[in-house]
CSV table of C-alpha atoms in Angstrom, one decimal:
chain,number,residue,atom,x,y,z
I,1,UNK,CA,10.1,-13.5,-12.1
I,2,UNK,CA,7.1,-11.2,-13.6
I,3,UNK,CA,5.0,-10.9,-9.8
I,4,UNK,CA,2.5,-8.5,-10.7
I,5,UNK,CA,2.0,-6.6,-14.0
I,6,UNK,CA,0.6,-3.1,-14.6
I,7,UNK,CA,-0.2,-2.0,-18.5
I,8,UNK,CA,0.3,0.9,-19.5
I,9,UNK,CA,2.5,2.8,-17.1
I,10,UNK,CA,1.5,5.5,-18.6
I,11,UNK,CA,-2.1,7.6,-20.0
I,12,UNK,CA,-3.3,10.6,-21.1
I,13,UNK,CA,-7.4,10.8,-21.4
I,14,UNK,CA,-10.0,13.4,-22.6
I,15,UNK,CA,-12.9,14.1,-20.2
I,16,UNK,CA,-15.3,11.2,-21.0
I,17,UNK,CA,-13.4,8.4,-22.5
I,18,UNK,CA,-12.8,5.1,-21.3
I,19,UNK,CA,-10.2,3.0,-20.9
I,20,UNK,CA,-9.4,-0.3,-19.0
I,21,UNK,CA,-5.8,-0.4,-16.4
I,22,UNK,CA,-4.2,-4.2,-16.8
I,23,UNK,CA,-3.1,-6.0,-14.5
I,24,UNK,CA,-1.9,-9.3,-14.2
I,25,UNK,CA,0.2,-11.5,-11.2
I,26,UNK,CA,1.8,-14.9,-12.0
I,27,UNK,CA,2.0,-15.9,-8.1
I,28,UNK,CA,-1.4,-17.8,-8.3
I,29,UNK,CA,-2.2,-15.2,-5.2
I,30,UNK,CA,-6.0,-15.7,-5.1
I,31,UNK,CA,-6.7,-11.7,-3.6
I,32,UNK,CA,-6.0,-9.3,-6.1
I,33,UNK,CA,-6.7,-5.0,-5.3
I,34,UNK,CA,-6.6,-1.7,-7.3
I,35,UNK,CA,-5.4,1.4,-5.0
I,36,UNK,CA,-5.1,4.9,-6.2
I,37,UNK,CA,-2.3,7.0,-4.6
I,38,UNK,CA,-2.7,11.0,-4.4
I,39,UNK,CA,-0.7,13.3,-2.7
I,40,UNK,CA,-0.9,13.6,0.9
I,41,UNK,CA,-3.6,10.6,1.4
I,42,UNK,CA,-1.6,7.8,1.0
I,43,UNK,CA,-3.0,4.6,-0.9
I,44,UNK,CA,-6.7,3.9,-0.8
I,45,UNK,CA,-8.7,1.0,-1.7
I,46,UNK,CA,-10.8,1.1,-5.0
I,47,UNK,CA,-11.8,-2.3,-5.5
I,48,UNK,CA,-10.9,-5.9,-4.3
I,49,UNK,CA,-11.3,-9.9,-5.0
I,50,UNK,CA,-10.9,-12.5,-3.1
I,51,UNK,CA,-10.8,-15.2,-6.1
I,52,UNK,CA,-12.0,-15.8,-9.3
I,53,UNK,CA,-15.5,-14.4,-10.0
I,54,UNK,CA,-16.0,-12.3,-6.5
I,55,UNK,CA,-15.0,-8.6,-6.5
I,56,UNK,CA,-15.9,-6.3,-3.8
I,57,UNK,CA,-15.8,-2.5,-2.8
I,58,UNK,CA,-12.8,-0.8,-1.6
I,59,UNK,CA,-13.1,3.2,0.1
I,60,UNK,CA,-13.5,5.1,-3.4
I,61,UNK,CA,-15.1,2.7,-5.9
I,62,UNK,CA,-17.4,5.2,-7.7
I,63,UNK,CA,-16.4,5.7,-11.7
I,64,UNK,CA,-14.9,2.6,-11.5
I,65,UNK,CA,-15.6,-0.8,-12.3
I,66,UNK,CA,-13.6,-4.2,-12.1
I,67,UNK,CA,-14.1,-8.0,-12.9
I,68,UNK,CA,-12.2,-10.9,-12.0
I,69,UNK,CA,-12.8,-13.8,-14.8
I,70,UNK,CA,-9.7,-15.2,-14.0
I,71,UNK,CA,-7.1,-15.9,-10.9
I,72,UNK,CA,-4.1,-14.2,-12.8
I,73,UNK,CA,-6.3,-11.0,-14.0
I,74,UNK,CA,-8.1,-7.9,-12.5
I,75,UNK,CA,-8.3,-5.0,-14.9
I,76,UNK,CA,-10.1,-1.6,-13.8
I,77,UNK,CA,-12.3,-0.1,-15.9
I,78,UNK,CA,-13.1,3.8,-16.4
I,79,UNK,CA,-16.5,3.9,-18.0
I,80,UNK,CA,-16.2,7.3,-18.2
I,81,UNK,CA,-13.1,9.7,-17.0
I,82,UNK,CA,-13.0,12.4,-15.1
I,83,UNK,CA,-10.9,14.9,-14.1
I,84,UNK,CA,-10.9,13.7,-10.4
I,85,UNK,CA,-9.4,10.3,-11.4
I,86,UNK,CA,-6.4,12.0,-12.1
I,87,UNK,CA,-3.7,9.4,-9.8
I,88,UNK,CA,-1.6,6.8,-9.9
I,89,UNK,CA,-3.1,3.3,-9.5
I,90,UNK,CA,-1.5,0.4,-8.2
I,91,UNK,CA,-2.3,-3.2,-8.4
I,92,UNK,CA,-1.4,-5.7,-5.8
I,93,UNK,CA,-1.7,-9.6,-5.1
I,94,UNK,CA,-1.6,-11.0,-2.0
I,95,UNK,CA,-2.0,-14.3,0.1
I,96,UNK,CA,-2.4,-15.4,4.3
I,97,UNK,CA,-0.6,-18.1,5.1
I,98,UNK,CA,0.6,-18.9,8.9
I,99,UNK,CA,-0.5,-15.8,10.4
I,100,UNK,CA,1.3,-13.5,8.2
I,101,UNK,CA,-0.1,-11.8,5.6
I,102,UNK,CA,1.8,-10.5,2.4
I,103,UNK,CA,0.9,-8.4,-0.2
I,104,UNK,CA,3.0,-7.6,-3.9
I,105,UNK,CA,2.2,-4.1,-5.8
I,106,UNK,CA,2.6,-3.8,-9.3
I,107,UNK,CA,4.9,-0.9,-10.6
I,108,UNK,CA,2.0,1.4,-11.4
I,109,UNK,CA,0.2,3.5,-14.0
I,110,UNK,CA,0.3,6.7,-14.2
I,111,UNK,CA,-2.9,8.3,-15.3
I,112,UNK,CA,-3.6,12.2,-16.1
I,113,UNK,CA,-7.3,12.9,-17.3
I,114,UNK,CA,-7.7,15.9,-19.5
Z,1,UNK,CA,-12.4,9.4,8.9
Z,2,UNK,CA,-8.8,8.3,8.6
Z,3,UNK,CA,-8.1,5.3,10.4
Z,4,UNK,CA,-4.2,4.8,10.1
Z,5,UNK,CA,-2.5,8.1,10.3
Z,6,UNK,CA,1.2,9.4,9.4
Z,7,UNK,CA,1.3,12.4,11.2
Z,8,UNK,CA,4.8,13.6,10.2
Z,9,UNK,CA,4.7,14.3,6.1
Z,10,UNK,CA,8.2,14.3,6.0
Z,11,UNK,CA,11.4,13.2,8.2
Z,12,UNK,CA,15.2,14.1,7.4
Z,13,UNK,CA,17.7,12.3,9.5
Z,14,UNK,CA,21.9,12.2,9.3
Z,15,UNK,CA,23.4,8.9,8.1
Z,16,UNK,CA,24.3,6.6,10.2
Z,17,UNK,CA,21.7,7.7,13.4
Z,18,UNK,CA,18.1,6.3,14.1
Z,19,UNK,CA,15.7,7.0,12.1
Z,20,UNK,CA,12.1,6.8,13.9
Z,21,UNK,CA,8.8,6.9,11.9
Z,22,UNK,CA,5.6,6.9,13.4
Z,23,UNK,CA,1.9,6.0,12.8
Z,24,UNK,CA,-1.3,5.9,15.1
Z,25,UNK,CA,-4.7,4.0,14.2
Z,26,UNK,CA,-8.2,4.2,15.5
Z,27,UNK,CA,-9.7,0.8,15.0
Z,28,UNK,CA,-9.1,-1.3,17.7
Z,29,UNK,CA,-10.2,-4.3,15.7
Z,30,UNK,CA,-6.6,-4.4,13.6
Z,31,UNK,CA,-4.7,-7.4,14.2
Z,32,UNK,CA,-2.0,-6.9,11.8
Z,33,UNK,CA,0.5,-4.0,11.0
Z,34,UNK,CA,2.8,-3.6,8.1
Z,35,UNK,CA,5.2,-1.3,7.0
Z,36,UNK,CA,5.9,-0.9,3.1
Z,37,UNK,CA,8.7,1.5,1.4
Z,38,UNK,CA,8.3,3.4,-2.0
Z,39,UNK,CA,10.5,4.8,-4.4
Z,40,UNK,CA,9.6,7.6,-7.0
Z,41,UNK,CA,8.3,5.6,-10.2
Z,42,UNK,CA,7.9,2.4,-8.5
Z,43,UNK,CA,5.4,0.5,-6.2
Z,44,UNK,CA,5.6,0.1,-2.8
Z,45,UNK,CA,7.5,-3.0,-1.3
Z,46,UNK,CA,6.7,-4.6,1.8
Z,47,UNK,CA,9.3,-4.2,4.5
Z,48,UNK,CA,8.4,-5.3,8.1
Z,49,UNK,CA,4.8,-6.4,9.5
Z,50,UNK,CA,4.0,-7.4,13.3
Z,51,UNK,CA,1.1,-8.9,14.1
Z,52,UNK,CA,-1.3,-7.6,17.5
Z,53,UNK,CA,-0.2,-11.2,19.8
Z,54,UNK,CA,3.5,-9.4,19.4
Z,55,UNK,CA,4.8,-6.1,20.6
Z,56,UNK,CA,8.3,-6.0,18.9
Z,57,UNK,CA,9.1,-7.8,15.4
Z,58,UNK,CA,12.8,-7.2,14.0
Z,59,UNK,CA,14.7,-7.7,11.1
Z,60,UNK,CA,18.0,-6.6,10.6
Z,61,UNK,CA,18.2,-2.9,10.6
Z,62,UNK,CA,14.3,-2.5,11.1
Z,63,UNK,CA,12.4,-3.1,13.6
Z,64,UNK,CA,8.4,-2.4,14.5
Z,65,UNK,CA,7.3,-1.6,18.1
Z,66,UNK,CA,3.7,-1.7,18.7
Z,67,UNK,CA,2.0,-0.3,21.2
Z,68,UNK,CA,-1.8,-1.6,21.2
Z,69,UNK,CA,-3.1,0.6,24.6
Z,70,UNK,CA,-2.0,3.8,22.8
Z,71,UNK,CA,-2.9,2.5,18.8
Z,72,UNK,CA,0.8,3.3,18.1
Z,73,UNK,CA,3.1,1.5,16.3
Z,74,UNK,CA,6.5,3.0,14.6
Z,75,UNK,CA,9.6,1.7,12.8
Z,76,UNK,CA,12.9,2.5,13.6
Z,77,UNK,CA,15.7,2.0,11.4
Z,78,UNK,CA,19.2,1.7,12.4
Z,79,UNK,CA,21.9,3.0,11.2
Z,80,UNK,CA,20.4,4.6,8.4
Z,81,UNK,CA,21.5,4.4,5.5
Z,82,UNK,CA,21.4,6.9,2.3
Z,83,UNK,CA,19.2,4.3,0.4
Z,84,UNK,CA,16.6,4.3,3.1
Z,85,UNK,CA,15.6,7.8,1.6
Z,86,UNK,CA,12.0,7.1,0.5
Z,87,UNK,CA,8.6,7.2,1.3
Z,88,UNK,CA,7.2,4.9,4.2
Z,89,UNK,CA,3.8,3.6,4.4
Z,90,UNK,CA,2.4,1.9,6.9
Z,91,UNK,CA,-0.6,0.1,6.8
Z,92,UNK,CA,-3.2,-2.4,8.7
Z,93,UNK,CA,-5.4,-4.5,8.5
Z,94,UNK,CA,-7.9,-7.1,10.0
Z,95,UNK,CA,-7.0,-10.8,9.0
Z,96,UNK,CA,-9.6,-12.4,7.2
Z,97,UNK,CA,-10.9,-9.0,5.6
Z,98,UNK,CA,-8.5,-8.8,2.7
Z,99,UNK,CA,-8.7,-5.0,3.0
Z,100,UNK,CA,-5.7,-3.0,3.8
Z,101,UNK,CA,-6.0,0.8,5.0
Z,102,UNK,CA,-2.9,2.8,4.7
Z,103,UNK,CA,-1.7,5.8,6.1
Z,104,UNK,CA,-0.6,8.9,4.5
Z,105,UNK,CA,3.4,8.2,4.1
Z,106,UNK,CA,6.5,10.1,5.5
Z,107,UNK,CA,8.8,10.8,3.0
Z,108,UNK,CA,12.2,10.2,4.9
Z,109,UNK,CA,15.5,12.1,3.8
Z,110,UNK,CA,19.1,10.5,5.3
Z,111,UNK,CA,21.6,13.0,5.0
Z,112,UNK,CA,25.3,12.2,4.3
């Protein structure tokens, strides 16, 4: 009972490198979101899809960049890190059904840029 | 320009009385509230929603009042319990638009 995976939980980055935050969800959930999560401003919206080849922008998108190739995927990608990207990110899948809407997080990745 | 707001960083209540958490939005166009609880090294987990056609929803100890003249909505929990210590988010959203805006989170203390 996996629900939504993040990789790694944790990562330490020099200025200017890049790395790419996993996520996967084995719920078949067809909207899939990154959030970061800094002190005192709760969780905002980086990025979002609403299926398979659509992504969209959440409140703080710049530095970052996504894809969605597949239902179970949606890594975020830092092209180029900054100190300011300094957070925790979360991942989260999530479906509508009968006027309810429900939405899973992943357990997080902890991410300190150097 | 935050649209759901916790205005109460943090909240410390005995065990075994009411805990009340409270959160006010701007954007009348919300139709659906939820509250979500984290714990320290762990993602948040849904815990209650309501949606805008209902004014009360409740589930055991926890229940969501909301208050659509005055953009409030809070969550009371009762009795709390020393395991309710955590942070609370709530959040809203407009159904259809698959984007979720969260407040700032109360971290809530119960005291034996």
């Amino acid at each position: 009972n996996a629900g939504v995976t993040q990789t790694p939980k944790f990562q330490v980055l020099k200025t200017g490198q890049s790395m790419t935050l996993q996520c996967a969800q084995d719920m078949n959930h067809e909207y899939m979101s990154w959030y970061r999560q800094d002190p005192g401003m709760g969780l905002r919206l980086i990025h979002y899809s609403v299926g398979a080849g659509i992504t969209d922008q959440g409140e703080v998108p710049n530095g970052y960049n996504v894809s969605r190739s597949t239902t179970e995927d949606f890594p975020l990608r830092l092209l180029s890190a900054a100190p300011s990207q300094t957070s925790v990110y979360f991942c989260a899948s999530s479906y509508s059904a009968g006027g309810k809407y429900i939405q899973y997080f992943g357990a997080g990745t902890r991410l300190s840029v150097l | 320009d935050q649209q759901v707001k916790q205005n109460s960083p943090s909240l410390s209540v005995q065990e075994g009385r009411i805990s009340i958490l409270n959160c006010d939005y701007t954007n009348s166009m919300f139709d659906y509230f939820l509250w979500y609880k984290k714990y320290p090294a762990e993602g948040p987990t849904f815990l209650i929603s309501i949606s805008s056609i209902k004014d009360k929803n409740e589930d055991g100890r926890f229940t969501v009042f909301l208050n659509k003249s005055a953009k409030h909505l809070s969550l009371h929990i009762v009795p709390s319990q020393p395991g309710d210590s955590a942070v609370y988010f709530c959040a809203a959203i407009i159904q259809g638009a698959q984007k979720l805006v969260f407040g700032q989170g109360t971290r809530l203390t119960i005291n034996p």
